[in-house]
CSV table of C-alpha atoms in Angstrom, one decimal:
chain,number,residue,atom,x,y,z
D,850,MET,CA,-22.5,30.3,-15.7
D,851,LYS,CA,-23.1,30.3,-12.3
D,852,LYS,CA,-22.7,26.3,-12.0
D,853,GLU,CA,-19.8,26.3,-13.8
D,854,SER,CA,-18.0,28.7,-11.2
D,855,ILE,CA,-19.1,26.4,-8.4
D,856,LYS,CA,-17.5,23.4,-10.6
D,857,ALA,CA,-14.3,24.9,-11.2
D,858,LYS,CA,-13.6,25.7,-7.6
D,859,THR,CA,-14.3,22.1,-6.2
D,860,PRO,CA,-11.3,20.2,-7.3
D,861,SER,CA,-9.0,22.5,-5.1
D,862,LEU,CA,-11.3,22.2,-2.3
D,863,HIS,CA,-11.6,18.6,-2.3
D,864,MET,CA,-7.7,18.2,-2.7
D,865,ALA,CA,-7.7,20.2,1.0
D,866,ASP,CA,-10.1,18.0,2.0
D,867,ASP,CA,-8.2,15.0,2.1
D,868,THR,CA,-6.4,14.2,5.2
D,869,ILE,CA,-4.0,11.1,5.1
D,870,VAL,CA,-1.5,10.4,8.1
D,871,ILE,CA,0.8,7.5,8.4
D,872,THR,CA,2.2,7.5,12.0
D,873,PRO,CA,3.7,5.8,14.8
D,874,ASP,CA,1.5,7.5,17.4
D,875,LEU,CA,-1.9,6.1,19.1
D,876,LEU,CA,-4.8,6.8,16.9
D,877,HIS,CA,-7.7,8.3,18.6
D,878,VAL,CA,-11.1,7.9,16.9
D,879,ASP,CA,-12.3,11.6,17.9
D,880,HIS,CA,-9.9,13.3,16.6
D,881,VAL,CA,-10.3,11.6,12.9
D,882,ALA,CA,-13.8,12.3,13.3
D,883,GLU,CA,-13.3,15.9,14.2
D,884,ILE,CA,-11.2,16.4,11.0
D,885,VAL,CA,-13.8,15.3,8.3
D,886,GLY,CA,-16.6,17.6,10.3
D,887,ALA,CA,-18.3,20.3,8.7
D,888,PRO,CA,-21.4,22.3,9.2
D,889,SER,CA,-23.2,21.1,6.0
D,890,ALA,CA,-22.4,17.3,6.6
D,891,GLY,CA,-25.4,15.3,7.4
D,892,ALA,CA,-23.2,12.3,8.2
D,893,ILE,CA,-19.8,11.1,9.1
D,894,SER,CA,-18.9,7.4,8.6
D,895,LEU,CA,-16.3,5.8,10.5
D,896,PHE,CA,-14.0,2.4,9.9
D,897,VAL,CA,-11.7,1.3,12.7
D,898,GLY,CA,-9.6,-1.5,12.7
D,899,THR,CA,-8.4,-3.0,15.5
D,900,THR,CA,-5.7,-5.7,16.1
D,901,ARG,CA,-6.9,-8.8,17.1
D,902,ASP,CA,-5.2,-11.0,19.9
D,903,ASN,CA,-5.6,-14.4,18.0
D,904,PHE,CA,-5.0,-16.3,15.1
D,905,GLU,CA,-6.0,-19.7,14.0
D,906,GLY,CA,-6.0,-21.0,17.6
D,907,LYS,CA,-2.6,-19.2,18.3
D,908,THR,CA,-2.2,-16.3,20.9
D,909,VAL,CA,-0.9,-13.2,19.2
D,910,VAL,CA,1.0,-11.0,21.5
D,911,ARG,CA,1.6,-8.0,19.3
D,912,LEU,CA,1.6,-6.6,15.7
D,913,GLU,CA,4.6,-5.0,14.3
D,914,TYR,CA,3.6,-2.9,10.8
D,915,GLU,CA,5.7,-1.3,8.2
D,916,ALA,CA,5.0,0.9,5.6
D,917,TYR,CA,6.8,2.0,2.2
D,918,MET,CA,6.0,5.4,3.3
D,919,PRO,CA,5.9,7.9,0.1
D,920,MET,CA,4.1,4.8,-2.0
D,921,ALA,CA,1.5,4.2,0.7
D,922,ARG,CA,0.6,8.1,0.9
D,923,SER,CA,0.5,8.0,-3.0
D,924,GLU,CA,-1.9,5.0,-2.8
D,925,MET,CA,-3.8,6.2,-0.2
D,926,ARG,CA,-3.9,9.6,-2.2
D,927,LYS,CA,-5.2,7.8,-5.2
D,928,ILE,CA,-8.1,6.2,-3.2
D,929,CYS,CA,-9.2,9.8,-2.1
D,930,LYS,CA,-9.2,10.8,-5.7
D,931,GLN,CA,-11.3,7.4,-6.7
D,932,VAL,CA,-13.6,8.0,-3.7
D,933,ARG,CA,-14.3,11.3,-5.3
D,934,GLU,CA,-14.9,10.3,-8.4
D,935,LYS,CA,-17.8,7.7,-7.5
D,936,TRP,CA,-19.3,9.5,-4.7
D,937,GLU,CA,-20.4,13.0,-3.5
D,938,VAL,CA,-18.6,13.1,-0.1
D,939,MET,CA,-17.2,16.3,1.8
D,940,LYS,CA,-13.8,15.3,3.5
D,941,ILE,CA,-11.9,12.2,4.0
D,942,ALA,CA,-9.6,11.0,6.2
D,943,ILE,CA,-7.2,8.1,6.2
D,944,PHE,CA,-5.0,7.1,9.5
D,945,HIS,CA,-2.8,4.3,9.4
D,946,ARG,CA,-0.5,3.3,12.1
D,947,ILE,CA,2.8,1.8,12.0
D,948,GLY,CA,5.3,0.2,14.4
D,949,VAL,CA,4.4,-2.1,16.9
D,950,VAL,CA,0.5,-1.7,17.8
D,951,PRO,CA,-0.5,-3.4,21.2
D,952,ILE,CA,-3.6,-5.9,21.1
D,953,GLY,CA,-6.8,-4.2,20.7
D,954,GLU,CA,-5.6,-0.6,19.6
D,955,ALA,CA,-6.3,1.0,16.2
D,956,SER,CA,-4.2,0.2,13.4
D,957,VAL,CA,-6.5,2.0,10.8
D,958,ILE,CA,-9.0,4.8,11.0
D,959,ILE,CA,-11.1,6.1,8.0
D,960,ALA,CA,-13.5,9.0,8.2
D,961,VAL,CA,-15.8,10.3,5.5
D,962,SER,CA,-18.1,13.0,5.8
D,963,SER,CA,-21.3,13.9,3.5
D,964,ALA,CA,-24.4,15.2,3.1
D,965,HIS,CA,-26.0,12.3,3.6
D,966,ARG,CA,-25.4,9.1,4.9
D,967,LYS,CA,-25.5,6.6,2.0
D,968,ASN,CA,-22.3,8.2,0.2
D,969,SER,CA,-20.1,8.2,3.4
D,970,LEU,CA,-20.8,4.8,4.1
D,971,GLU,CA,-20.2,3.3,0.8
D,972,ALA,CA,-17.1,5.4,0.6
D,973,VAL,CA,-15.7,4.4,3.7
D,974,GLN,CA,-16.1,0.5,2.7
D,975,TYR,CA,-14.7,1.5,-0.8
D,976,CYS,CA,-11.6,3.0,1.0
D,977,ILE,CA,-10.5,0.3,3.6
D,978,ASP,CA,-11.4,-2.4,0.6
D,979,THR,CA,-9.3,-0.8,-1.4
D,980,LEU,CA,-6.7,0.1,1.1
D,981,LYS,CA,-5.9,-3.4,1.9
D,982,ALA,CA,-5.6,-4.2,-1.8
D,983,THR,CA,-3.2,-1.5,-2.9
D,984,VAL,CA,-1.4,0.1,-0.2
D,985,PRO,CA,2.3,-1.1,0.5
D,986,ILE,CA,2.0,-1.5,4.3
D,987,TRP,CA,2.7,-4.8,5.9
D,988,LYS,CA,1.8,-6.4,9.1
D,989,LYS,CA,3.6,-8.9,11.1
D,990,GLU,CA,2.0,-10.8,13.9
D,991,VAL,CA,4.2,-12.2,16.7
D,992,TYR,CA,2.6,-15.1,18.7
D,993,GLU,CA,3.0,-16.5,22.2
D,994,GLN,CA,4.2,-19.7,20.6
D,995,GLY,CA,6.2,-20.2,17.2
D,996,GLU,CA,7.8,-18.3,14.4
D,997,PRO,CA,6.1,-14.7,13.7
D,998,ASN,CA,4.4,-14.4,10.7
D,999,TRP,CA,3.9,-11.7,7.8
D,1000,LYS,CA,0.1,-11.6,7.3
D,1001,GLU,CA,-1.3,-11.4,3.5
D,1002,ASN,CA,-4.6,-9.9,2.8
D,1003,SER,CA,-7.2,-11.8,0.9
D,1004,GLU,CA,-7.6,-8.4,-1.1
D,1005,CYS,CA,-3.9,-8.0,-2.1
D,1006,PHE,CA,-4.5,-7.6,-5.9
D,1007,TRP,CA,-1.3,-9.3,-7.5
D,1008,THR,CA,-1.4,-12.6,-5.3
D,1009,LYS,CA,-3.2,-15.8,-6.0
D,1010,LYS,CA,-5.6,-15.6,-4.0
D,1011,GLY,CA,-6.3,-11.9,-5.1
D,1012,GLY,CA,-6.7,-13.0,-8.7
D,1013,PRO,CA,-4.1,-11.1,-10.5
D,1014,SER,CA,-5.6,-10.2,-13.8
D,1015,LYS,CA,-8.7,-9.1,-12.0
D,1016,GLN,CA,-7.6,-5.6,-10.8
D,1017,SER,CA,-5.8,-2.9,-12.6
D,1018,THR,CA,-2.7,-1.8,-11.0
D,1019,VAL,CA,-4.1,2.0,-10.5
H,579,MET,CA,17.3,-17.3,-16.3
H,580,ASP,CA,19.6,-17.0,-19.3
H,581,HIS,CA,18.0,-13.7,-20.6
H,582,VAL,CA,18.2,-12.1,-17.3
H,583,ASN,CA,21.7,-10.1,-18.3
H,584,ASN,CA,21.6,-8.1,-21.4
H,585,ASP,CA,25.1,-8.8,-22.1
H,586,THR,CA,26.4,-6.0,-24.0
H,587,THR,CA,23.6,-3.3,-23.5
H,588,GLU,CA,24.4,-0.5,-21.5
H,589,GLN,CA,23.6,-0.6,-17.9
H,590,VAL,CA,22.7,1.9,-15.5
H,591,LYS,CA,22.6,1.8,-11.3
H,592,VAL,CA,19.3,1.8,-9.5
H,593,THR,CA,18.4,1.6,-5.8
H,594,VAL,CA,16.6,-1.3,-4.3
H,595,LEU,CA,14.4,-1.1,-1.7
H,596,PHE,CA,13.1,-4.1,0.8
H,597,PHE,CA,10.2,-4.3,2.7
H,598,ALA,CA,8.7,-6.6,5.1
H,599,LYS,CA,9.6,-10.4,4.5
H,600,SER,CA,12.0,-9.5,1.7
H,601,ARG,CA,13.8,-7.1,4.0
H,602,GLU,CA,14.4,-10.1,6.3
H,603,LEU,CA,15.5,-12.6,3.6
H,604,VAL,CA,18.3,-10.2,2.3
H,605,GLU,CA,18.8,-9.0,5.5
H,606,GLN,CA,19.2,-5.2,4.0
H,607,ARG,CA,16.8,-2.5,3.8
H,608,SER,CA,18.7,-1.1,0.4
H,609,ALA,CA,21.1,-1.8,-2.1
H,610,GLN,CA,22.4,-0.8,-5.5
H,611,ILE,CA,22.4,-3.0,-8.7
H,612,LEU,CA,23.2,-2.6,-12.2
H,613,LEU,CA,20.4,-2.9,-14.7
H,614,GLY,CA,20.3,-2.9,-18.7
H,615,LYS,CA,18.3,0.2,-19.7
H,616,ARG,CA,15.5,-1.5,-21.4
H,617,LEU,CA,13.7,-3.9,-19.4
H,618,THR,CA,9.8,-5.6,-19.1
H,619,GLY,CA,8.4,-6.1,-15.5
H,620,ARG,CA,9.1,-9.7,-15.8
H,621,ASP,CA,13.1,-9.0,-16.6
H,622,LEU,CA,13.4,-7.1,-13.7
H,623,ILE,CA,12.0,-9.5,-10.9
H,624,ALA,CA,14.3,-12.1,-13.0
H,625,ASN,CA,17.4,-9.5,-12.4
H,626,ILE,CA,16.5,-9.0,-9.0
H,627,LEU,CA,16.2,-12.6,-7.9
H,628,ASN,CA,19.5,-12.9,-9.9
H,629,ASN,CA,21.0,-10.1,-7.7
H,630,PHE,CA,19.1,-11.5,-4.1
H,631,PRO,CA,18.8,-15.6,-4.4
H,632,SER,CA,17.1,-15.4,-1.3
H,633,LEU,CA,13.8,-14.1,-2.4
H,634,ALA,CA,13.4,-17.2,-4.2
H,635,VAL,CA,11.3,-18.6,-1.9
H,636,ILE,CA,9.0,-15.5,-2.3
H,637,GLU,CA,9.0,-14.9,-5.9
H,638,GLU,CA,5.5,-16.4,-7.0
H,639,ASN,CA,3.8,-13.6,-5.1
H,640,LEU,CA,6.1,-10.8,-4.8
H,641,LEU,CA,5.6,-7.4,-7.0
H,642,ILE,CA,7.8,-4.8,-8.1
H,643,ALA,CA,7.5,-0.9,-7.9
H,644,VAL,CA,9.5,1.5,-9.8
H,645,ASN,CA,9.4,5.4,-8.5
H,646,GLN,CA,6.5,4.4,-6.4
H,647,SER,CA,4.4,2.9,-9.3
H,648,TYR,CA,3.4,-0.6,-9.5
H,649,ILE,CA,4.7,-2.7,-12.6
H,650,GLU,CA,2.9,-5.1,-14.7
H,651,LYS,CA,5.3,-8.1,-15.8
H,652,ASP,CA,4.4,-7.4,-19.3
H,653,SER,CA,5.2,-3.8,-19.0
H,654,GLU,CA,8.6,-2.0,-20.7
H,655,ILE,CA,10.4,0.2,-18.2
H,656,ASN,CA,13.1,2.5,-19.7
H,657,PHE,CA,15.6,3.2,-17.0
H,658,GLU,CA,17.9,6.4,-17.0
H,659,GLY,CA,19.6,5.6,-13.7
H,660,GLY,CA,19.0,6.6,-10.4
H,661,GLU,CA,15.6,4.8,-10.0
H,662,GLU,CA,14.1,3.8,-6.8
H,663,VAL,CA,13.0,0.1,-7.4
H,664,ALA,CA,10.9,-1.7,-4.4
H,665,VAL,CA,10.4,-5.3,-3.7
H,666,ILE,CA,6.7,-5.3,-2.5
H,667,PRO,CA,5.7,-8.7,-1.0
H,668,PRO,CA,2.1,-9.3,-0.5
H,669,ILE,CA,0.4,-6.8,1.4
H,670,SER,CA,-1.1,-6.8,4.9
H,671,GLY,CA,-2.3,-3.2,6.0
H,672,GLY,CA,-5.3,-2.6,7.2
């Protein structure tokens, strides 16, 4: 009986513990880490993706991100749900910046807390790998010289590189 | 491409959204088009390419979402009108 009542409570608690933000504002690692903090957590694992200043020898002057907002959010929510099916984690926060992101700043920050480090470490890796494969966000690199370029993630699930039949569209 | 317009079948109006490279190619963010009520994902892509021929350069790599869900080429879609169809070029978030 006791076990069941705890189980029944879990889903709603977990829903409230997922934070998804897509914003043109500067991302702060401290802020995202704070969101997933919990007294019973023994670990907070973080991934910070930052914008690089070069691509194949070309100097990148800035990056521009755009998102299909409602769908990007719903795909991120799916990732949180999948994480909770695979690992015991406490809180998940996924922040993605859009608009112009100057070189060296964070374009994405993912934080996951858990009682023990293994779960949150694996969950963070899963979050960023899946985000790159399924979340409709695009990045344009603008170079010092030459035409700007829309990038393609190697993880993108429907391009030839990604192997369209290997991954589901879930 | 001859099977694109389902000639006599009833058509409904949907909104098409364009993102990233596809937005630049068609030079607009959204448009309204008429579609047959029952289409496969493959037909839908063909129909969009027919309406927006400038997308041909990325046709190999684009995916379509209907009401914010990815559509596989073989799946069948029933349109009622008013759906949000999105042209999704290869993604590059992260």
